[in-house]
Amino acid sequence: MNKQNKKKISNAMIFLLLFGVVSLLSDMTHEGAASIQGTYLSLIGASAGVIGFISGFSELLGYSLRYVFGRITDKTKKYWPMVILGYLIDILAVPFLAFVGPNGWIWACIILSIQRIGKAIKKPAKDTIMSFAATQEQVGRSFGIQEMLDQIGAFLGPIFLYLVMLFQTDGETFKNYSICFLFLSIPALLTIVMLFFTKHKFPNPDKFEPEPKKHKKFKMKPSFIFYIIGISIFAFGFVDYSLVGMHISNVYVGNNNIITSETLPLVYSGAMIVDAIAAVIFGKLYDKFGMFSLVGATACSCLFSLFIFELNSLTVLFVGVVMWGIGMGAQESILKAAVTSIVPKDSRATGYGLFEFSFGIFWFLGSWLLGTLYDISVLAMVIVSISAQVLSIPCYILSYLKSKKEKQLVDESDEQKK
């Protein structure tokens, strides 16, 4: 093959891939923890209502504070310091879960909240510098690849814990899980090493995207407003995996030869690999169909709670977990791509923060309600979950139609100027 015909990989894509490896190692850490988090909280005294509350509350902290740190990032332009500080708090909090006592669910909840604050600090700055590089490639594809690497880490994290538990012989689940949290310090430290290496190679990622000729103020376009409404309703009805994991532990562990306390992380691992595949597919669909691609994703995943919580069959459970993974993967890749497409460069961190602030509030309220309903009526919880996700679909359609109209108006305006 002629050398001239070989396509050279761009610096922007190298940066996206390096940061993807950072995300992979990071997700090995906290998604590995997430695979046993619900069961662990239950073991140390937390009820389903408490697990639903803390899952939602910690996500509320992690999302709502992003608006504050997004504003700070846009004003200071200190992208790397915010990313590094956030990662240090986020990643290093996880191993501390190993030191809570047998009745230490309150301390565990505090640690989880601190971890989410670290995520809030890093996320707007991280997504913003990623977006600078993504604008030089296909946006949906770029974030799809990044999310795929994220979820490969989320797949490997539970696998890693499964291997750790294979060497535990005393049979005490609480002690085994505590040791697992300690072992997660290994990918945590590797994350930090890779993060500093990426910073060394690309100290100024904002240079990837050219400065706009005219600085534009961030405006809430109708397409973005409907998208925020839709994804927030979706978040309200989407059951956090802590509750899913607790349910699987309560209903399936010990009742069959497949799912045990040791193999439980593998169920989450399977969901994460589905998430990774869905992220790439729906990232590409976003480049082609825009926000309308979320309609298909939601239709594919909206019944997952029925399959997981109501239809007591191991085969149906695995189908439900696959559907849950599809919903997560599509949501993560399209979420970032949409903000990059709509929000101007100089206010993008604020845009990410504002969007995720709304998402976090509804995730918190939904997680709290769904966790409480689980203790009262599982059927009622399933109905609320499905209804909320179905209600998000008209909002995505309206967002899609509005975005087409907005693009048409821009094209007409450009034609008139010519």
Short mmCIF file of C-alpha atoms in Angstrom, two decimals, residues 6-410:
data_model
loop_
_atom_site.label_atom_id
_atom_site.label_comp_id
_atom_site.label_asym_id
_atom_site.label_seq_id
_atom_site.Cartn_x
_atom_site.Cartn_y
_atom_site.Cartn_z
CA LYS A 6 -2.28 5.47 4.78
CA LYS A 7 -4.42 7.58 7.04
CA LYS A 8 -2.39 9.08 9.86
CA ILE A 9 -4.09 9.12 13.24
CA SER A 10 -4.60 12.71 14.40
CA ASN A 11 -3.26 14.19 17.63
CA ALA A 12 -6.86 14.82 18.66
CA MET A 13 -7.67 11.11 18.37
CA ILE A 14 -4.45 10.16 20.21
CA PHE A 15 -5.54 12.45 23.05
CA LEU A 16 -9.05 10.92 23.07
CA LEU A 17 -7.59 7.41 23.21
CA LEU A 18 -5.11 8.27 25.99
CA PHE A 19 -7.88 9.86 28.03
CA GLY A 20 -9.98 6.83 27.22
CA VAL A 21 -7.36 4.67 28.94
CA VAL A 22 -7.51 7.01 31.97
CA SER A 23 -11.28 6.49 32.00
CA LEU A 24 -10.84 2.73 31.57
CA LEU A 25 -8.63 2.48 34.67
CA SER A 26 -10.86 4.88 36.60
CA ASP A 27 -13.95 2.84 35.77
CA MET A 28 -12.19 -0.35 36.80
CA THR A 29 -11.97 1.26 40.23
CA HIS A 30 -15.38 2.79 40.91
CA GLU A 31 -17.48 0.52 38.70
CA GLY A 32 -15.77 -2.49 40.24
CA ALA A 33 -16.90 -1.06 43.57
CA ALA A 34 -20.40 -0.40 42.18
CA SER A 35 -20.81 -4.08 41.29
CA ILE A 36 -20.81 -5.04 45.00
CA GLN A 37 -21.84 -1.70 46.51
CA GLY A 38 -25.54 -2.44 46.94
CA THR A 39 -24.89 -5.85 48.52
CA TYR A 40 -22.14 -4.39 50.73
CA LEU A 41 -24.41 -1.62 52.03
CA SER A 42 -27.08 -4.22 52.75
CA LEU A 43 -24.54 -6.36 54.66
CA ILE A 44 -23.53 -3.45 56.90
CA GLY A 45 -27.09 -2.53 57.86
CA ALA A 46 -28.62 -0.36 55.12
CA SER A 47 -32.23 -0.97 54.03
CA ALA A 48 -33.46 -0.81 50.40
CA GLY A 49 -34.85 2.66 51.11
CA VAL A 50 -31.49 3.83 52.46
CA ILE A 51 -29.64 2.30 49.48
CA GLY A 52 -32.03 4.03 47.07
CA PHE A 53 -31.63 7.31 48.98
CA ILE A 54 -27.84 7.28 49.17
CA SER A 55 -27.53 6.14 45.54
CA GLY A 56 -29.70 9.06 44.51
CA PHE A 57 -28.22 11.57 46.98
CA SER A 58 -24.62 10.82 46.05
CA GLU A 59 -25.55 11.13 42.36
CA LEU A 60 -27.32 14.42 43.19
CA LEU A 61 -24.09 15.73 44.71
CA GLY A 62 -22.10 14.40 41.78
CA TYR A 63 -24.38 16.04 39.21
CA SER A 64 -25.70 19.22 40.83
CA LEU A 65 -22.26 20.47 41.91
CA ARG A 66 -21.09 20.11 38.31
CA TYR A 67 -22.85 23.36 37.48
CA VAL A 68 -20.81 25.18 40.15
CA PHE A 69 -17.51 23.60 39.08
CA GLY A 70 -18.42 24.06 35.43
CA ARG A 71 -18.79 27.80 36.01
CA ILE A 72 -15.48 27.89 37.87
CA THR A 73 -13.77 26.01 35.03
CA ASP A 74 -15.15 28.37 32.37
CA LYS A 75 -14.05 31.43 34.33
CA THR A 76 -10.56 30.22 35.28
CA LYS A 77 -9.84 28.04 32.20
CA LYS A 78 -7.86 25.81 34.61
CA TYR A 79 -8.93 22.61 32.93
CA TRP A 80 -6.14 20.27 34.02
CA PRO A 81 -6.01 21.36 37.72
CA MET A 82 -9.77 20.74 38.03
CA VAL A 83 -9.49 17.36 36.30
CA ILE A 84 -6.57 16.23 38.49
CA LEU A 85 -8.12 17.39 41.79
CA GLY A 86 -11.41 15.68 40.93
CA TYR A 87 -9.75 12.42 39.95
CA LEU A 88 -7.68 12.28 43.14
CA ILE A 89 -10.79 12.62 45.34
CA ASP A 90 -12.94 10.35 43.17
CA ILE A 91 -10.47 7.50 42.81
CA LEU A 92 -8.82 7.47 46.24
CA ALA A 93 -12.16 7.46 48.11
CA VAL A 94 -13.03 3.95 46.89
CA PRO A 95 -10.39 1.93 48.84
CA PHE A 96 -11.51 3.64 52.08
CA LEU A 97 -14.75 1.63 51.92
CA ALA A 98 -12.67 -1.31 53.15
CA PHE A 99 -12.25 0.34 56.57
CA VAL A 100 -15.91 0.74 57.59
CA GLY A 101 -17.05 -1.71 60.26
CA PRO A 102 -19.76 -4.39 60.11
CA ASN A 103 -22.40 -1.76 61.05
CA GLY A 104 -20.69 1.17 59.35
CA TRP A 105 -23.25 1.95 56.66
CA ILE A 106 -23.32 5.65 57.66
CA TRP A 107 -19.55 5.96 57.14
CA ALA A 108 -19.86 4.12 53.83
CA CYS A 109 -22.55 6.56 52.70
CA ILE A 110 -20.30 9.52 53.63
CA ILE A 111 -17.39 8.05 51.65
CA LEU A 112 -19.64 7.48 48.63
CA SER A 113 -20.83 11.09 48.85
CA ILE A 114 -17.22 12.37 48.96
CA GLN A 115 -16.37 10.22 45.96
CA ARG A 116 -19.22 11.78 43.99
CA ILE A 117 -18.03 15.29 44.94
CA GLY A 118 -14.68 14.40 43.36
CA LYS A 119 -16.54 13.33 40.25
CA ALA A 120 -18.41 16.65 40.23
CA ILE A 121 -15.12 18.58 40.32
CA LYS A 122 -13.51 16.69 37.44
CA LYS A 123 -16.44 16.01 35.11
CA PRO A 124 -17.20 19.41 33.49
CA ALA A 125 -13.48 20.10 32.92
CA LYS A 126 -12.86 16.56 31.65
CA ASP A 127 -15.81 16.54 29.25
CA THR A 128 -14.86 20.01 28.03
CA ILE A 129 -11.25 19.15 27.13
CA MET A 130 -12.52 15.95 25.55
CA SER A 131 -14.98 17.99 23.51
CA PHE A 132 -12.17 20.20 22.18
CA ALA A 133 -10.59 17.11 20.62
CA ALA A 134 -13.94 15.58 19.62
CA THR A 135 -14.80 18.59 17.45
CA GLN A 136 -11.87 17.65 15.21
CA GLU A 137 -13.40 14.20 14.66
CA GLN A 138 -17.02 13.02 14.43
CA VAL A 139 -18.51 14.10 17.77
CA GLY A 140 -20.83 11.15 18.35
CA ARG A 141 -18.18 8.65 17.24
CA SER A 142 -15.53 10.29 19.45
CA PHE A 143 -17.64 10.16 22.60
CA GLY A 144 -18.83 6.69 21.66
CA ILE A 145 -15.23 5.44 21.54
CA GLN A 146 -14.45 7.18 24.84
CA GLU A 147 -17.52 5.63 26.48
CA MET A 148 -16.58 2.24 25.05
CA LEU A 149 -13.17 2.44 26.76
CA ASP A 150 -14.94 3.62 29.92
CA GLN A 151 -17.14 0.57 29.89
CA ILE A 152 -14.34 -1.85 29.07
CA GLY A 153 -12.92 -0.65 32.39
CA ALA A 154 -16.32 -1.10 33.97
CA PHE A 155 -16.34 -4.64 32.55
CA LEU A 156 -12.82 -5.44 33.80
CA GLY A 157 -13.43 -4.02 37.31
CA PRO A 158 -15.98 -6.67 38.37
CA ILE A 159 -13.89 -9.38 36.63
CA PHE A 160 -10.91 -8.23 38.70
CA LEU A 161 -12.98 -8.47 41.90
CA TYR A 162 -14.21 -11.93 40.92
CA LEU A 163 -10.59 -13.09 40.58
CA VAL A 164 -9.75 -11.51 43.95
CA MET A 165 -12.64 -13.38 45.59
CA LEU A 166 -11.54 -16.69 44.09
CA PHE A 167 -8.56 -16.58 46.45
CA GLN A 168 -10.67 -15.83 49.54
CA THR A 169 -11.34 -19.07 51.39
CA ASP A 170 -12.96 -18.10 54.71
CA GLY A 171 -16.42 -17.73 53.13
CA GLU A 172 -17.30 -14.52 55.02
CA THR A 173 -18.85 -12.21 52.42
CA PHE A 174 -18.33 -8.99 54.40
CA LYS A 175 -14.59 -9.65 54.83
CA ASN A 176 -14.21 -10.71 51.19
CA TYR A 177 -15.87 -7.52 49.96
CA SER A 178 -13.68 -5.38 52.26
CA ILE A 179 -10.57 -6.97 50.77
CA CYS A 180 -11.97 -6.28 47.29
CA PHE A 181 -12.17 -2.55 48.02
CA LEU A 182 -8.52 -2.61 49.13
CA PHE A 183 -7.43 -4.30 45.89
CA LEU A 184 -9.19 -1.56 43.92
CA SER A 185 -6.38 0.78 45.02
CA ILE A 186 -4.28 -0.87 42.26
CA PRO A 187 -6.27 0.46 39.27
CA ALA A 188 -6.79 3.71 41.25
CA LEU A 189 -3.04 4.35 41.38
CA LEU A 190 -2.62 3.35 37.72
CA THR A 191 -5.32 5.91 36.84
CA ILE A 192 -3.33 8.69 38.47
CA VAL A 193 -0.11 7.65 36.70
CA MET A 194 -1.87 7.58 33.31
CA LEU A 195 -3.58 10.91 33.99
CA PHE A 196 -0.26 12.69 34.59
CA PHE A 197 1.24 11.03 31.52
CA THR A 198 -1.65 12.32 29.36
CA LYS A 199 -1.25 15.82 30.82
CA HIS A 200 2.48 15.71 30.04
CA LYS A 201 1.81 14.74 26.41
CA PHE A 202 -1.05 17.25 25.91
CA PRO A 203 -0.67 20.19 28.33
CA ASN A 204 -3.01 22.46 26.30
CA PRO A 205 -5.92 20.41 24.90
CA ASP A 206 -7.98 23.59 24.41
CA LYS A 207 -5.77 24.29 21.37
CA PHE A 208 -7.42 21.44 19.46
CA GLU A 209 -10.54 23.50 18.79
CA PRO A 210 -9.99 26.91 17.15
CA GLU A 211 -11.20 29.95 19.03
CA PRO A 212 -14.54 31.20 17.64
CA LYS A 213 -14.32 34.34 15.50
CA LYS A 214 -17.14 35.79 17.55
CA HIS A 215 -17.74 34.85 21.19
CA LYS A 216 -21.33 33.75 21.66
CA LYS A 217 -23.25 33.64 24.91
CA PHE A 218 -24.76 30.32 25.83
CA LYS A 219 -28.45 30.29 24.97
CA MET A 220 -30.97 27.62 25.90
CA LYS A 221 -32.24 26.60 22.48
CA PRO A 222 -35.67 24.88 22.39
CA SER A 223 -34.03 21.67 21.15
CA PHE A 224 -31.71 21.67 24.18
CA ILE A 225 -34.55 22.46 26.60
CA PHE A 226 -36.65 19.53 25.35
CA TYR A 227 -33.56 17.32 25.49
CA ILE A 228 -32.90 18.29 29.12
CA ILE A 229 -36.54 17.60 30.01
CA GLY A 230 -36.48 14.23 28.25
CA ILE A 231 -33.21 12.99 29.71
CA SER A 232 -34.22 14.20 33.20
CA ILE A 233 -37.50 12.24 33.05
CA PHE A 234 -35.49 9.27 31.79
CA ALA A 235 -33.10 9.62 34.75
CA PHE A 236 -36.05 9.73 37.15
CA GLY A 237 -37.23 6.30 35.98
CA PHE A 238 -33.85 4.64 35.51
CA VAL A 239 -33.12 2.28 38.42
CA ASP A 240 -29.61 2.64 39.87
CA TYR A 241 -27.54 -0.56 39.75
CA SER A 242 -27.11 -0.53 43.55
CA LEU A 243 -30.80 -1.47 43.81
CA VAL A 244 -30.53 -3.95 40.93
CA GLY A 245 -27.53 -5.63 42.58
CA MET A 246 -29.27 -5.80 45.97
CA HIS A 247 -32.36 -7.38 44.36
CA ILE A 248 -30.29 -9.99 42.50
CA SER A 249 -28.45 -10.77 45.74
CA ASN A 250 -31.71 -11.17 47.70
CA VAL A 251 -33.62 -13.21 45.12
CA TYR A 252 -31.09 -15.20 43.10
CA VAL A 253 -27.94 -15.74 45.21
CA GLY A 254 -28.18 -19.15 46.88
CA ASN A 255 -31.21 -20.24 44.81
CA ASN A 256 -29.23 -21.45 41.80
CA ASN A 257 -25.76 -22.69 40.91
CA ILE A 258 -24.88 -19.75 38.65
CA ILE A 259 -25.15 -16.58 40.72
CA THR A 260 -23.27 -16.64 44.02
CA SER A 261 -21.80 -13.83 46.15
CA GLU A 262 -18.52 -14.45 44.29
CA THR A 263 -19.98 -14.41 40.77
CA LEU A 264 -22.38 -11.51 41.45
CA PRO A 265 -19.88 -8.92 40.10
CA LEU A 266 -19.87 -10.77 36.77
CA VAL A 267 -23.53 -9.82 36.20
CA TYR A 268 -22.58 -6.15 36.43
CA SER A 269 -19.55 -6.83 34.25
CA GLY A 270 -21.86 -8.20 31.55
CA ALA A 271 -24.04 -5.09 31.75
CA MET A 272 -20.95 -2.92 31.28
CA ILE A 273 -19.80 -4.70 28.12
CA VAL A 274 -23.31 -4.20 26.68
CA ASP A 275 -22.99 -0.53 27.72
CA ALA A 276 -19.68 -0.29 25.79
CA ILE A 277 -21.13 -1.76 22.59
CA ALA A 278 -24.28 0.39 22.85
CA ALA A 279 -22.17 3.54 23.34
CA VAL A 280 -20.33 3.04 20.03
CA ILE A 281 -23.48 2.12 18.09
CA PHE A 282 -25.59 4.99 19.40
CA GLY A 283 -22.68 7.44 19.15
CA LYS A 284 -22.57 6.73 15.42
CA LEU A 285 -26.36 6.95 15.19
CA TYR A 286 -26.19 10.37 16.85
CA ASP A 287 -23.85 11.61 14.09
CA LYS A 288 -26.44 10.47 11.56
CA PHE A 289 -29.82 11.14 13.25
CA GLY A 290 -29.04 13.54 16.10
CA MET A 291 -31.10 13.38 19.28
CA PHE A 292 -33.72 11.22 17.56
CA SER A 293 -31.32 8.30 18.13
CA LEU A 294 -32.29 8.36 21.81
CA VAL A 295 -35.84 7.32 20.88
CA GLY A 296 -34.61 3.96 19.60
CA ALA A 297 -32.34 3.47 22.61
CA THR A 298 -35.13 4.19 25.10
CA ALA A 299 -37.54 1.89 23.25
CA CYS A 300 -34.94 -0.90 23.51
CA SER A 301 -34.31 -0.44 27.23
CA CYS A 302 -37.46 0.93 28.89
CA LEU A 303 -38.82 -2.47 30.02
CA PHE A 304 -35.67 -3.59 31.84
CA SER A 305 -37.19 -3.13 35.32
CA LEU A 306 -40.05 -5.51 34.45
CA PHE A 307 -37.59 -8.19 33.35
CA ILE A 308 -35.27 -7.76 36.36
CA PHE A 309 -37.69 -7.20 39.24
CA GLU A 310 -41.01 -8.85 38.34
CA LEU A 311 -40.41 -11.84 36.06
CA ASN A 312 -38.56 -14.23 38.35
CA SER A 313 -36.56 -16.19 35.81
CA LEU A 314 -32.78 -16.34 35.50
CA THR A 315 -32.90 -16.13 31.69
CA VAL A 316 -35.28 -13.16 31.77
CA LEU A 317 -33.06 -11.51 34.42
CA PHE A 318 -30.08 -11.59 32.05
CA VAL A 319 -32.22 -10.11 29.25
CA GLY A 320 -33.21 -7.30 31.63
CA VAL A 321 -29.57 -6.63 32.54
CA VAL A 322 -28.71 -6.40 28.82
CA MET A 323 -31.54 -3.87 28.34
CA TRP A 324 -30.26 -1.88 31.34
CA GLY A 325 -26.79 -1.78 29.74
CA ILE A 326 -28.24 -0.51 26.44
CA GLY A 327 -29.98 2.35 28.27
CA MET A 328 -26.80 3.34 30.09
CA GLY A 329 -24.55 3.19 27.03
CA ALA A 330 -26.81 5.26 24.79
CA GLN A 331 -27.40 7.83 27.51
CA GLU A 332 -23.68 8.34 28.25
CA SER A 333 -22.42 8.71 24.68
CA ILE A 334 -25.26 10.87 23.34
CA LEU A 335 -25.37 13.08 26.45
CA LYS A 336 -21.83 14.39 25.89
CA ALA A 337 -22.15 14.61 22.11
CA ALA A 338 -25.34 16.69 22.33
CA VAL A 339 -23.80 19.29 24.65
CA THR A 340 -20.70 19.56 22.42
CA SER A 341 -22.90 20.16 19.37
CA ILE A 342 -25.07 22.83 21.01
CA VAL A 343 -22.90 24.81 23.45
CA PRO A 344 -20.16 27.27 22.31
CA LYS A 345 -16.54 26.51 23.24
CA ASP A 346 -16.02 29.30 25.78
CA SER A 347 -19.06 28.32 27.89
CA ARG A 348 -19.13 24.57 27.35
CA ALA A 349 -18.16 23.58 30.90
CA THR A 350 -21.13 25.63 32.14
CA GLY A 351 -23.35 23.89 29.59
CA TYR A 352 -22.23 20.48 30.79
CA GLY A 353 -22.73 21.53 34.40
CA LEU A 354 -26.22 22.96 33.80
CA PHE A 355 -27.37 19.91 31.89
CA GLU A 356 -26.05 17.48 34.48
CA PHE A 357 -27.45 19.55 37.35
CA SER A 358 -30.97 18.83 36.08
CA PHE A 359 -30.08 15.21 35.34
CA GLY A 360 -28.73 14.75 38.88
CA ILE A 361 -31.77 16.20 40.64
CA PHE A 362 -34.12 13.85 38.81
CA TRP A 363 -31.77 10.88 39.28
CA PHE A 364 -31.79 11.57 43.02
CA LEU A 365 -35.58 11.96 43.29
CA GLY A 366 -36.16 8.88 41.15
CA SER A 367 -33.65 6.70 43.02
CA TRP A 368 -35.12 7.71 46.37
CA LEU A 369 -38.69 7.05 45.25
CA LEU A 370 -37.88 3.77 43.50
CA GLY A 371 -35.87 2.51 46.48
CA THR A 372 -38.74 3.36 48.83
CA LEU A 373 -41.30 1.73 46.52
CA TYR A 374 -39.17 -1.44 46.40
CA ASP A 375 -39.82 -1.93 50.14
CA ILE A 376 -43.57 -1.30 49.65
CA SER A 377 -44.48 -2.72 46.25
CA VAL A 378 -42.05 -3.95 43.60
CA LEU A 379 -44.83 -3.79 40.98
CA ALA A 380 -45.46 -0.10 41.75
CA MET A 381 -41.72 0.57 41.39
CA VAL A 382 -41.67 -1.16 37.99
CA ILE A 383 -44.70 0.83 36.75
CA VAL A 384 -43.12 4.16 37.77
CA SER A 385 -39.81 3.19 36.15
CA ILE A 386 -41.34 2.19 32.81
CA SER A 387 -43.78 5.12 32.70
CA ALA A 388 -41.05 7.72 33.23
CA GLN A 389 -38.85 6.28 30.49
CA VAL A 390 -41.74 6.09 28.01
CA LEU A 391 -42.69 9.70 28.81
CA SER A 392 -39.18 10.83 27.85
CA ILE A 393 -39.67 9.70 24.23
CA PRO A 394 -42.00 12.56 23.12
CA CYS A 395 -39.44 15.03 24.50
CA TYR A 396 -36.68 13.48 22.36
CA ILE A 397 -38.91 13.68 19.28
CA LEU A 398 -39.69 17.35 19.97
CA SER A 399 -35.98 18.01 20.51
CA TYR A 400 -35.18 16.36 17.19
CA LEU A 401 -37.82 18.38 15.32
CA LYS A 402 -36.72 21.64 16.96
CA SER A 403 -33.07 20.97 16.13
CA LYS A 404 -33.95 20.47 12.45
CA LYS A 405 -35.88 23.75 12.44
CA GLU A 406 -33.02 25.60 14.15
CA LYS A 407 -30.53 24.28 11.61
CA GLN A 408 -32.82 25.34 8.77
CA LEU A 409 -33.05 28.88 10.18
CA VAL A 410 -29.25 29.09 10.48
#
